[in-house]
Coordinates of C-alpha atoms in Angstrom, one line a residue:
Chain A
X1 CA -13.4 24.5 8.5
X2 CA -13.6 23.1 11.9
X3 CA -14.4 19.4 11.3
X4 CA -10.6 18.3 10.4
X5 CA -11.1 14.8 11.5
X6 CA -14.7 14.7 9.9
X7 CA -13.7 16.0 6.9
X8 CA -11.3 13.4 6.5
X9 CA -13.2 10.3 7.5
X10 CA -15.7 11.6 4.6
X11 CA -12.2 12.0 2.2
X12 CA -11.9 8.7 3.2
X13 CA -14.9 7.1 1.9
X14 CA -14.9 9.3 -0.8
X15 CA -11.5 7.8 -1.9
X16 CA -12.8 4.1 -1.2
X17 CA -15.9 4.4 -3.6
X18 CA -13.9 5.9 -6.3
X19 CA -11.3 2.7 -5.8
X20 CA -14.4 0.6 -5.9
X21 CA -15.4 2.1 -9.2
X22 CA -11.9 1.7 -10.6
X23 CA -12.5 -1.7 -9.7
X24 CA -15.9 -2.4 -11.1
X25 CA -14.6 -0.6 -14.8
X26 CA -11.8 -2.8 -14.9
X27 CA -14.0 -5.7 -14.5
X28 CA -15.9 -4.9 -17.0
X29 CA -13.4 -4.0 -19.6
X30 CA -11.9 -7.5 -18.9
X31 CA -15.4 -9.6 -18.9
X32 CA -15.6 -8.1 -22.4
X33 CA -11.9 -8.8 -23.2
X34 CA -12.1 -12.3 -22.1
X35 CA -15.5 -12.6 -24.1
X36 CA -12.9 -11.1 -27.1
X37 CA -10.6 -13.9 -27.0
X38 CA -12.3 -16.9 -25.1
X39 CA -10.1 -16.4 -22.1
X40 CA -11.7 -18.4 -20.1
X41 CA -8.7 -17.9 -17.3
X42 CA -9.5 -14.4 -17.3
X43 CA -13.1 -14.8 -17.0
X44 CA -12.6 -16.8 -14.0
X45 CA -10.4 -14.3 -12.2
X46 CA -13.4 -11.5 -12.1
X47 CA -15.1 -14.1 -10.1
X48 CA -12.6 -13.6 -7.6
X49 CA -12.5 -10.0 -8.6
X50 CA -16.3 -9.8 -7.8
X51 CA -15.9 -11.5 -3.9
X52 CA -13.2 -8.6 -3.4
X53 CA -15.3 -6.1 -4.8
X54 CA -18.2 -7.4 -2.3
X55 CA -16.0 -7.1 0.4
X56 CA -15.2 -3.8 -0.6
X57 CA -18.6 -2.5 -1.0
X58 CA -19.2 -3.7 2.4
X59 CA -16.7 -2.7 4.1
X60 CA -17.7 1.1 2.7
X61 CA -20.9 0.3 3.8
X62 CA -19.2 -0.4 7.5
X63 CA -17.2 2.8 7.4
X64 CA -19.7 4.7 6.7
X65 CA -22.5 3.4 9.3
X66 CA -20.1 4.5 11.2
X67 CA -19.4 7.7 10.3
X68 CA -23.1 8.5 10.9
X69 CA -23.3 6.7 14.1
X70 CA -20.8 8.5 15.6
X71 CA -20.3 12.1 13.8
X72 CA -24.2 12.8 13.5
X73 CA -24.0 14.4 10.0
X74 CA -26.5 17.0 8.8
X75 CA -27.4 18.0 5.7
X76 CA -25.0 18.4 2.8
X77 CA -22.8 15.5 4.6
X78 CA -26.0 13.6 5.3
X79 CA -27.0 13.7 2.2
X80 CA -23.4 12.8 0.9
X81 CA -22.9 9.8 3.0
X82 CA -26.5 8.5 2.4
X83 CA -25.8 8.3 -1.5
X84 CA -22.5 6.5 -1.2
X85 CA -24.6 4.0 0.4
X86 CA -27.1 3.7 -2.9
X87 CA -23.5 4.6 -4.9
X88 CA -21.7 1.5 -3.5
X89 CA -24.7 -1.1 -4.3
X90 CA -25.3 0.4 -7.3
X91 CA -21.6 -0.7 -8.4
X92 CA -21.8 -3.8 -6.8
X93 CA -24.7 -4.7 -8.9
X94 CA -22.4 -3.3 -12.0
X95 CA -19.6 -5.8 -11.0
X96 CA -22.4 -8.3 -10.9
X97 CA -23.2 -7.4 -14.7
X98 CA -19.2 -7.6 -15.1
X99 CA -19.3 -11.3 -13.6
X100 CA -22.5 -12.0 -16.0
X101 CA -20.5 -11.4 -19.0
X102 CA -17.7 -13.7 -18.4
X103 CA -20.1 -16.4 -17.4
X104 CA -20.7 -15.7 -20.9
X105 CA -17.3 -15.9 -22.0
X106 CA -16.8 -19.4 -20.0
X107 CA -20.1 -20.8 -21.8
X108 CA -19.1 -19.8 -25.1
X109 CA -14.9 -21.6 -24.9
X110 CA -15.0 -23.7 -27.7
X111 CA -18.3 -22.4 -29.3
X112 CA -18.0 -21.5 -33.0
X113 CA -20.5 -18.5 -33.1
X114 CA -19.5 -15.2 -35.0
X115 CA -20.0 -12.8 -31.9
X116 CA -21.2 -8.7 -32.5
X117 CA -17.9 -7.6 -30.9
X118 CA -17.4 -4.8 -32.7
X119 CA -20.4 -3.3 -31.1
X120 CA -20.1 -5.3 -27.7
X121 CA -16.5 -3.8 -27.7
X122 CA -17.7 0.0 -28.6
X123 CA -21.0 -0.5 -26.0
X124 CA -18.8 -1.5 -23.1
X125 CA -16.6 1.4 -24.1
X126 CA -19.5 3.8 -23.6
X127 CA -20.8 2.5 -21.2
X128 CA -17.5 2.4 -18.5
X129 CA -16.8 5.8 -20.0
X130 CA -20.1 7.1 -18.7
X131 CA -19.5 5.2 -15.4
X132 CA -15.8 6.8 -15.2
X133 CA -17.5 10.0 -15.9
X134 CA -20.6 10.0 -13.2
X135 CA -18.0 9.0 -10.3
X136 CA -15.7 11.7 -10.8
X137 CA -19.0 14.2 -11.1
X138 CA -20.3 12.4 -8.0
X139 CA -17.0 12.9 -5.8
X140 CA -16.6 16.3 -6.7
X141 CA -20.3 17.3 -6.4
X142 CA -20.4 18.8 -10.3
X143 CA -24.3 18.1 -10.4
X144 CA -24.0 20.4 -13.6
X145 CA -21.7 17.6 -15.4
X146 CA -24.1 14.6 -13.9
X147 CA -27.2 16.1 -15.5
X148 CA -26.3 15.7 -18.8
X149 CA -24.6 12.0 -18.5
X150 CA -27.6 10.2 -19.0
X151 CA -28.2 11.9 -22.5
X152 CA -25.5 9.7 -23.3
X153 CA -27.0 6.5 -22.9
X154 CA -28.9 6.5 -26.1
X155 CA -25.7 6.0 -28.2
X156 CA -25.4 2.4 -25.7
X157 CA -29.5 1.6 -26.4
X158 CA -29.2 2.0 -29.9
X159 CA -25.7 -0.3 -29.9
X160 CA -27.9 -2.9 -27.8
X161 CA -30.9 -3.0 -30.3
X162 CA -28.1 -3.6 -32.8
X163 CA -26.7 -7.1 -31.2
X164 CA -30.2 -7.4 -30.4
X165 CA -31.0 -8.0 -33.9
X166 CA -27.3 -9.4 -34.5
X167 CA -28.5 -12.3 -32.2
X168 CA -31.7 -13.1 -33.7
X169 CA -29.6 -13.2 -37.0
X170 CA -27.8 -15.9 -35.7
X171 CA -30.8 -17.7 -34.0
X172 CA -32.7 -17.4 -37.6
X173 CA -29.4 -18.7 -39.5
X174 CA -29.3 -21.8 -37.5
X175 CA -31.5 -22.6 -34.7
X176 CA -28.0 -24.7 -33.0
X177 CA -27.4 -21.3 -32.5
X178 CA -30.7 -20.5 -30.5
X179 CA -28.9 -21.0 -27.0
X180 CA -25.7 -19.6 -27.6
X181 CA -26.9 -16.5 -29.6
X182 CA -29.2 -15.8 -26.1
X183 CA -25.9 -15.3 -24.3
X184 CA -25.0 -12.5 -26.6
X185 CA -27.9 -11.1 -26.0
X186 CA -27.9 -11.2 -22.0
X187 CA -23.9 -9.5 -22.8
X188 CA -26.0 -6.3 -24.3
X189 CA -28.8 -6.7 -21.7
X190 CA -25.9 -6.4 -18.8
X191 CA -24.4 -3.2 -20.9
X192 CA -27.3 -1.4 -21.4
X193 CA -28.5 -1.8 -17.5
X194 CA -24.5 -1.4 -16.4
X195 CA -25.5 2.4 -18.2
X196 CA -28.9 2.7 -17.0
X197 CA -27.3 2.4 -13.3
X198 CA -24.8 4.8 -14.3
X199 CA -28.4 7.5 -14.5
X200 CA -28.9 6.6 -10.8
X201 CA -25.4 7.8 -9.9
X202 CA -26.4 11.0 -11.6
X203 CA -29.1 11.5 -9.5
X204 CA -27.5 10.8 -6.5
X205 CA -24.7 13.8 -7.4
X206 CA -27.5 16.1 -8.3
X207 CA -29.4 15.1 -4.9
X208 CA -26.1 15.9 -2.8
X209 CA -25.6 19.0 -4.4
X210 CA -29.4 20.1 -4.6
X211 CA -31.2 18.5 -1.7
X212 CA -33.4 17.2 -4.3
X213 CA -34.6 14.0 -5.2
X214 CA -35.2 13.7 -8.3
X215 CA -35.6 10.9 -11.5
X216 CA -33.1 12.9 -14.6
X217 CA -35.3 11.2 -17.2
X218 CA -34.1 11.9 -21.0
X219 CA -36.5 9.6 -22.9
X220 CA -39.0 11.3 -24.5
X221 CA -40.8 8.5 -26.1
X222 CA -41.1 4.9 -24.6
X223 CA -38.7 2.6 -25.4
X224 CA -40.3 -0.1 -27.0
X225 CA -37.2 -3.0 -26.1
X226 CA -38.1 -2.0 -22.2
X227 CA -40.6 -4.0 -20.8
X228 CA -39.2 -2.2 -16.5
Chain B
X1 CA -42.3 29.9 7.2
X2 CA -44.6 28.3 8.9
X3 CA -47.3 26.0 6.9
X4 CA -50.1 27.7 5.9
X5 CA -52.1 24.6 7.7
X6 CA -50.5 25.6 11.2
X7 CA -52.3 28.0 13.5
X8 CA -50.1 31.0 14.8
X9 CA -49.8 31.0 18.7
X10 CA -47.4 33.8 19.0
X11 CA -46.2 36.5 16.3
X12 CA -43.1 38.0 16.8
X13 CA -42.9 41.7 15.0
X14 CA -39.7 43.8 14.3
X15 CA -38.5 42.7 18.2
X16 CA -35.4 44.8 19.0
X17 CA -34.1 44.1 22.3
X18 CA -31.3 45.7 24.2
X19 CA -29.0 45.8 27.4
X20 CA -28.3 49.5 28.4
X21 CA -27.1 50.2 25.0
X22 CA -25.7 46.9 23.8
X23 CA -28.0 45.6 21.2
X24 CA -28.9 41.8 22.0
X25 CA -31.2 41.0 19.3
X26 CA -32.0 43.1 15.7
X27 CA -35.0 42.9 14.1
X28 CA -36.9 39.4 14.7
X29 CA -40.1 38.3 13.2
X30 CA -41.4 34.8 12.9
X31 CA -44.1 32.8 14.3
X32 CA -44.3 30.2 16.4
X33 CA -47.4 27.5 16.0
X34 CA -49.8 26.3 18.4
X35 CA -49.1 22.7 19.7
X36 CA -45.9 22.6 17.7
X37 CA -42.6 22.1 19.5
X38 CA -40.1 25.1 17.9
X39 CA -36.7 24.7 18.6
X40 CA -34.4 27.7 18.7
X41 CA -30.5 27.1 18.1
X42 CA -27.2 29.1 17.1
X43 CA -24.2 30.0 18.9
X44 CA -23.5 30.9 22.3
X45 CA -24.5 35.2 22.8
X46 CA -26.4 34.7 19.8
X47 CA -29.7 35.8 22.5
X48 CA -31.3 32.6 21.9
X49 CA -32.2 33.1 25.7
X50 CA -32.8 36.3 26.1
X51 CA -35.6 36.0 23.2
X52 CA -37.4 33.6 25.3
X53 CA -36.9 34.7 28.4
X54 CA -38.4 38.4 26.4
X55 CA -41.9 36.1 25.9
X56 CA -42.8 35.7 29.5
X57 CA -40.9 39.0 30.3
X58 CA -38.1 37.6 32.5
X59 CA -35.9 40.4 31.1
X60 CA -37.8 43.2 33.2
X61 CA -36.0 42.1 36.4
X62 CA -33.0 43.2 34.8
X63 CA -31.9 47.2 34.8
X64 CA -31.8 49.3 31.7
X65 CA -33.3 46.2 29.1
X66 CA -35.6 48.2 26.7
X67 CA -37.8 46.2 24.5
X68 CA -39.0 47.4 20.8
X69 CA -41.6 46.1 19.0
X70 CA -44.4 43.4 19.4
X71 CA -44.9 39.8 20.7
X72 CA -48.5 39.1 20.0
X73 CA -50.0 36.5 21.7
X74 CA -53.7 35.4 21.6
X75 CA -54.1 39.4 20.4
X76 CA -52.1 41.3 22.8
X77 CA -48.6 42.5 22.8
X78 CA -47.1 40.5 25.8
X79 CA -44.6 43.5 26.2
X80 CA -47.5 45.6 27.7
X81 CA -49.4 42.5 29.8
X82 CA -49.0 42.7 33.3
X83 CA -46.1 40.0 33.9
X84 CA -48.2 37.6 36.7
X85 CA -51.3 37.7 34.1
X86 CA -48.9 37.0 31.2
X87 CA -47.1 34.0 33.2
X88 CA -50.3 32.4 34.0
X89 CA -50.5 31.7 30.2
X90 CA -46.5 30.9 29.9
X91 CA -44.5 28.5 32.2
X92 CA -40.6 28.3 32.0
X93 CA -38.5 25.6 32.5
X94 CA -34.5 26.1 33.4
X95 CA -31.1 24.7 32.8
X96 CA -30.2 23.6 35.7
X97 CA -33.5 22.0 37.9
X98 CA -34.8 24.5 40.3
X99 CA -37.6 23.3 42.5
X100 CA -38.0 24.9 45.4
X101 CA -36.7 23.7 49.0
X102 CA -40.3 22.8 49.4
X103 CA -42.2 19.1 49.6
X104 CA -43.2 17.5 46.1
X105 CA -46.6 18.8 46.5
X106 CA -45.9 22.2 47.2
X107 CA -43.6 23.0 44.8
X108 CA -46.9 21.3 41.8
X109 CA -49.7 23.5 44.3
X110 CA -47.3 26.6 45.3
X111 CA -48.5 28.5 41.3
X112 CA -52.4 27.6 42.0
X113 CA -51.9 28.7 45.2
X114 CA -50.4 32.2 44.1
X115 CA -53.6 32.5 41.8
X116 CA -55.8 32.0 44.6
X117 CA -56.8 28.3 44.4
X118 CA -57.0 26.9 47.8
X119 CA -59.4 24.3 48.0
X120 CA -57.3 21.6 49.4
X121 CA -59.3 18.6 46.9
X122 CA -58.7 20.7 43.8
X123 CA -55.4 21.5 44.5
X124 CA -55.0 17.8 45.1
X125 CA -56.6 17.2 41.4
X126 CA -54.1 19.6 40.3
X127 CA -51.0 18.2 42.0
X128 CA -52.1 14.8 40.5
X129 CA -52.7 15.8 37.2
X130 CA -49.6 18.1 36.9
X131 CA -47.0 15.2 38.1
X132 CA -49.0 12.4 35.8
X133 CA -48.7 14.7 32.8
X134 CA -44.5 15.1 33.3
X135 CA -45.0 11.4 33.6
X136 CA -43.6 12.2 37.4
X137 CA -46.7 10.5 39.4
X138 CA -45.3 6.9 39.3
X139 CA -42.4 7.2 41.1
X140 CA -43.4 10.0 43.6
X141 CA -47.1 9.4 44.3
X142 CA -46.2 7.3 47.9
X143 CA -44.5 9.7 49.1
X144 CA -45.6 13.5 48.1
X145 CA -44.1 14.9 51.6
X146 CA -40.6 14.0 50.2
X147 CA -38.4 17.2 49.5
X148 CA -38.2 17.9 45.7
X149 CA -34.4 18.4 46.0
X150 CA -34.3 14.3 47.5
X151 CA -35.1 13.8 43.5
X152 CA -33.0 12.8 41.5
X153 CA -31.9 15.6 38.5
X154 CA -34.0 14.0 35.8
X155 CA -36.3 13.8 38.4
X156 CA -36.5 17.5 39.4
X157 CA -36.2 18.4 36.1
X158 CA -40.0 16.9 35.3
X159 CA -41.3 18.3 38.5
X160 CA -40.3 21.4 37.4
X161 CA -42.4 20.9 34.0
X162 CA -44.9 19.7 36.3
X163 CA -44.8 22.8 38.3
X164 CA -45.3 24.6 35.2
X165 CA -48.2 23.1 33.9
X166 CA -50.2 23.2 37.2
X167 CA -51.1 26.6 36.3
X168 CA -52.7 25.3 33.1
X169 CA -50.3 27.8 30.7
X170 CA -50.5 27.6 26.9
X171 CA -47.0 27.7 26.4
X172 CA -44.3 26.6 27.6
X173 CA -40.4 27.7 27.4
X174 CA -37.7 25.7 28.0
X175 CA -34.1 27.0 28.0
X176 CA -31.8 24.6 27.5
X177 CA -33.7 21.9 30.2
X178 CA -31.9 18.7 29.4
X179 CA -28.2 20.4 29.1
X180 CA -27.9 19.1 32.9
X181 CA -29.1 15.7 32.6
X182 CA -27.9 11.9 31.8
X183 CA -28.6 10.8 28.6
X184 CA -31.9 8.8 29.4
X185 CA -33.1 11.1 31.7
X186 CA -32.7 13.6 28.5
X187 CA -34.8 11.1 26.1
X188 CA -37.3 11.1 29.4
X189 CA -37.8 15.0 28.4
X190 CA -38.3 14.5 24.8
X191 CA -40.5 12.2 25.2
X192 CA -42.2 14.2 27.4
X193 CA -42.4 16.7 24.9
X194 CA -43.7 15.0 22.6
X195 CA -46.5 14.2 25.1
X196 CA -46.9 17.9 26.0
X197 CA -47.3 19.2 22.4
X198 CA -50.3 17.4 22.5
X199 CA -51.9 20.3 24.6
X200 CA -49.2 22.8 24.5
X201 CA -47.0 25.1 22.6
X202 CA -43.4 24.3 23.7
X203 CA -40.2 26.6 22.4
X204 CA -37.3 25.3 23.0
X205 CA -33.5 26.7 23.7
X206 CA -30.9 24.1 23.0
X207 CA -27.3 23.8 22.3
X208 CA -27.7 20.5 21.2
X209 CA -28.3 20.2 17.4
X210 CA -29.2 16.4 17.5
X211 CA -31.6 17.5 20.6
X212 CA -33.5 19.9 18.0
X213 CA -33.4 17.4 14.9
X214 CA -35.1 14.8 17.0
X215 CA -37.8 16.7 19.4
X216 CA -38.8 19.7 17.3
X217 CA -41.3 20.6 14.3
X218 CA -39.7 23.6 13.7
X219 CA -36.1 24.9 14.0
X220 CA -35.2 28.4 13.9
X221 CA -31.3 29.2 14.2
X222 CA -29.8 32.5 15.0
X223 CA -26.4 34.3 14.4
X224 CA -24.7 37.2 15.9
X225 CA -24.2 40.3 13.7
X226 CA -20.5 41.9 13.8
X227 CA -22.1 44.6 16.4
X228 CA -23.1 40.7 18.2
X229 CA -26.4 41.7 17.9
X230 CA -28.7 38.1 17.7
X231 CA -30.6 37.8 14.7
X232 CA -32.7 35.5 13.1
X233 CA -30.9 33.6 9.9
X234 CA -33.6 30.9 8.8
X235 CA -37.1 29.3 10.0
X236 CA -38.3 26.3 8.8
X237 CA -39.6 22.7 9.6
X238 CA -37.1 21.0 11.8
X239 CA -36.9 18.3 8.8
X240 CA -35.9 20.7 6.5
X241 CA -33.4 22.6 8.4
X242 CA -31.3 19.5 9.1
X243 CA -31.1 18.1 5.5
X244 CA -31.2 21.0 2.6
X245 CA -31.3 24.2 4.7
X246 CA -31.8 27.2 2.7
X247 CA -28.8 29.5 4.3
X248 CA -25.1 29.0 3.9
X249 CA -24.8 30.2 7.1
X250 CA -27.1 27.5 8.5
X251 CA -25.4 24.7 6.9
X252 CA -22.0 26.0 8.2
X253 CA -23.8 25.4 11.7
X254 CA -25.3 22.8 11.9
X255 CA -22.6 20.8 10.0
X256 CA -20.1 21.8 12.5
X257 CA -17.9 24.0 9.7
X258 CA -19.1 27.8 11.6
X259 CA -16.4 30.2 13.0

């Protein structure tokens, strides 16, 4: 290993886009926690939680422009450096899902609605768990371990379909409800996509570790909720 | 592995090459395609130089070299052409510019010349075509009296392509022809290059790994054996060899993490 300097810029980045993930999993427990209780004071902190994380994910972005403009990396590092680019956005848009769901919990304060939140509770579970999971596969370049994450997303699509159909419960029980009842079902939507981005992470460890590009697609049959 | 699409200029067969008894390079083979720009890199005494210098057999003026095997180009085994026949067809450019202490125009005329051209129009045609074509003309064409070594390195450097390519060869080697000059003047060559390729087959010697990535369709990088005989590791589109190569060994390399 001749590249001591290298290495460590790459450690580096490494160690700021796990921090970022950290970040973007703690939002999201909290969105849902504050959606839990009506805490409306915590639901405006990960707004300011979400302009840090920006900056973060920028700043990566920086350091990392860098690193190619002035080390010239080839192949495995290439390819390394170039997914923490599609990495970092893809958590920032996570954090943006995080952000979604506590404008949720700010909308809903003094709203008397009988909110899924059982299975909002046990979806967000799953679906930081499978986040938590893909980073640490991704920074230590277990492709093995990332190809079989997404197999875990049906668990969070089937928990979705459930508040799915918990919502239009409550939209058929009362139509006050119609407005409201949408907001619980935008908190799913943001789950299920946080968990579809997670797949994306996936790929990118696989791609690092493989050289190749390629979609790790486990549905067999169309999903008929997914109009993408 | 060369594409199936690519027509074969020059096949390289089971090439052994040695100094006295010192064993430069092992057992090559690989081909190089026509109009393709083929870039060869690895470490330093890894005979990167010696293998092209073996294609337009610049190794004979040195004692005791044997070669073994076969370069074939358009049919014939170069290592049993006559050397001024075989140079007619390849041109070599150097490290370090080397025109000679001559005029502009007679360094471009002086290989027509020696081939027997002495019309003074057509070697006028040739002069002019040579120096546009290493995008030299421009800046020289006022004053084609003017020494070659009043130019300036990146300067020399294209009339020395231009020298080579007034003999109309089909390929042209370069061994390592930028490692001398500035930065621009260096983008000046692979532009060049890319211009040439057009017409000719160019192989390319280089140190410089970003030099490959950017001006060549094909990389091939050699190693040294424990016995420091060179040897060929992996072949493949430039592209290819730079992002997912298929060797260890070649990763190691060109990611800075060899030795």
């Amino acid at each position: 290993m001749s590249r001591k300097l290298f290495a460590q810029k790459i450690q580096n980045i490494k160690d700021e886009v796990l921090l970022l993930g950290s970040m973007v999993e703690d939002a999201v427990i909290k969105s849902v926690q504050s959606l839990k209780t009506r805490d409306v004071k915590q639901a405006k902190q990960i707004y300011q939680h979400d302009i840090e994380l920006n900056d973060k994910r920028f700043s990566i972005e920086n350091a990392i422009l860098i690193v190619i403009a002035t080390q010239q990396p080839m192949a495995r590092d290439l390819r390394q450096l170039a997914s923490m680019l599609d990495v970092i956005s893809e958590l920032e848009r996570m954090g943006d899902y995080a952000k979604g769901i506590a404008k949720v919990a700010i909308k809903l304060e003094n709203v008397d609605l009988r909110i899924p939140m059982n299975d909002i509770e046990k979806m967000a579970d799953l679906a930081v768990g499978m986040l938590h999971k893909a980073l640490t596969a991704f920074i230590n370049e277990d492709s093995q371990t990332a190809s079989q994450i997404p197999y875990e997303d049906d668990p969070v699509d089937r928990l979705y379909e459930d508040i799915y159909h918990q919502a239009v419960e409550l939209m058929m029980s009362d139509p006050h409800n119609i407005d409201n009842a949408n907001l619980i079902m935008w908190v799913g939507h943001n789950l299920e996509r946080l968990a579809d981005r997670v797949t994306n992470i996936c790929e990118r460890t696989v791609f690092i570790a493989t050289g190749e590009l390629m979609e790790l697609e486990v549905d067999e049959e169309d999903d008929e909720m997914d109009f993408e | 592995m060369v594409s199936d699409l690519m027509k074969i200029q020059i096949s390289v067969k089971n090439f052994n090459f040695f100094y006295g008894k010192f064993q430069a390079l092992r057992d090559i083979n690989f081909e190089i395609p026509e109009r393709q720009i083929t870039a060869i890199i690895g470490p330093s005494g890894c005979g990167k130089s010696t293998f092209i210098r073996a294609f337009n057999r610049m190794n004979d003026l040195i004692a005791s070299v044997t070669a073994q095997g076969e370069i074939i180009l358009d049919g014939e085994n170069i290592l049993k052409l006559d050397p001024v026949t075989l140079r007619k067809k390849i041109g070599m450019v150097f490290q370090r510019p080397n025109p000679f202490p001559k005029s502009i125009y007679e360094n471009v005329a002086y290989g027509p010349r020696a081939h027997g051209i002495k019309n003074k129009n057509q070697l006028d045609e040739i002069v002019e075509k040579s120096l546009k074509d290493s995008f030299l003309w421009d800046e020289v064409k006022d004053d084609l009296t003017k020494s070659g070594l009043a130019l300036s390195g990146g300067q020399q450097q294209r009339l020395c392509i231009a020298r080579a390519l007034a003999v109309e060869p089909e390929i042209i080697l370069m061994d390592e022809p930028a490692s001398a000059l500035d930065p621009i003047a260096t983008l000046r060559i692979e532009e060049l290059m890319q211009e040439l390729k057009l017409n000719y087959t160019i192989v390319i010697v280089t140190h410089n790994m970003q030099q490959a990535a950017r001006a060549s369709d094909y990389t091939a990088f050699f190693n040294m054996m424990p016995d420091r005989a060179g040897y060929l590791v992996e072949h493949d589109f430039t592209q290819k060899i730079f992002t997912n190569p298929k060797e260890k060994l070649t990763e190691d390399y060109i990611t800075g993490r060899f030795g």
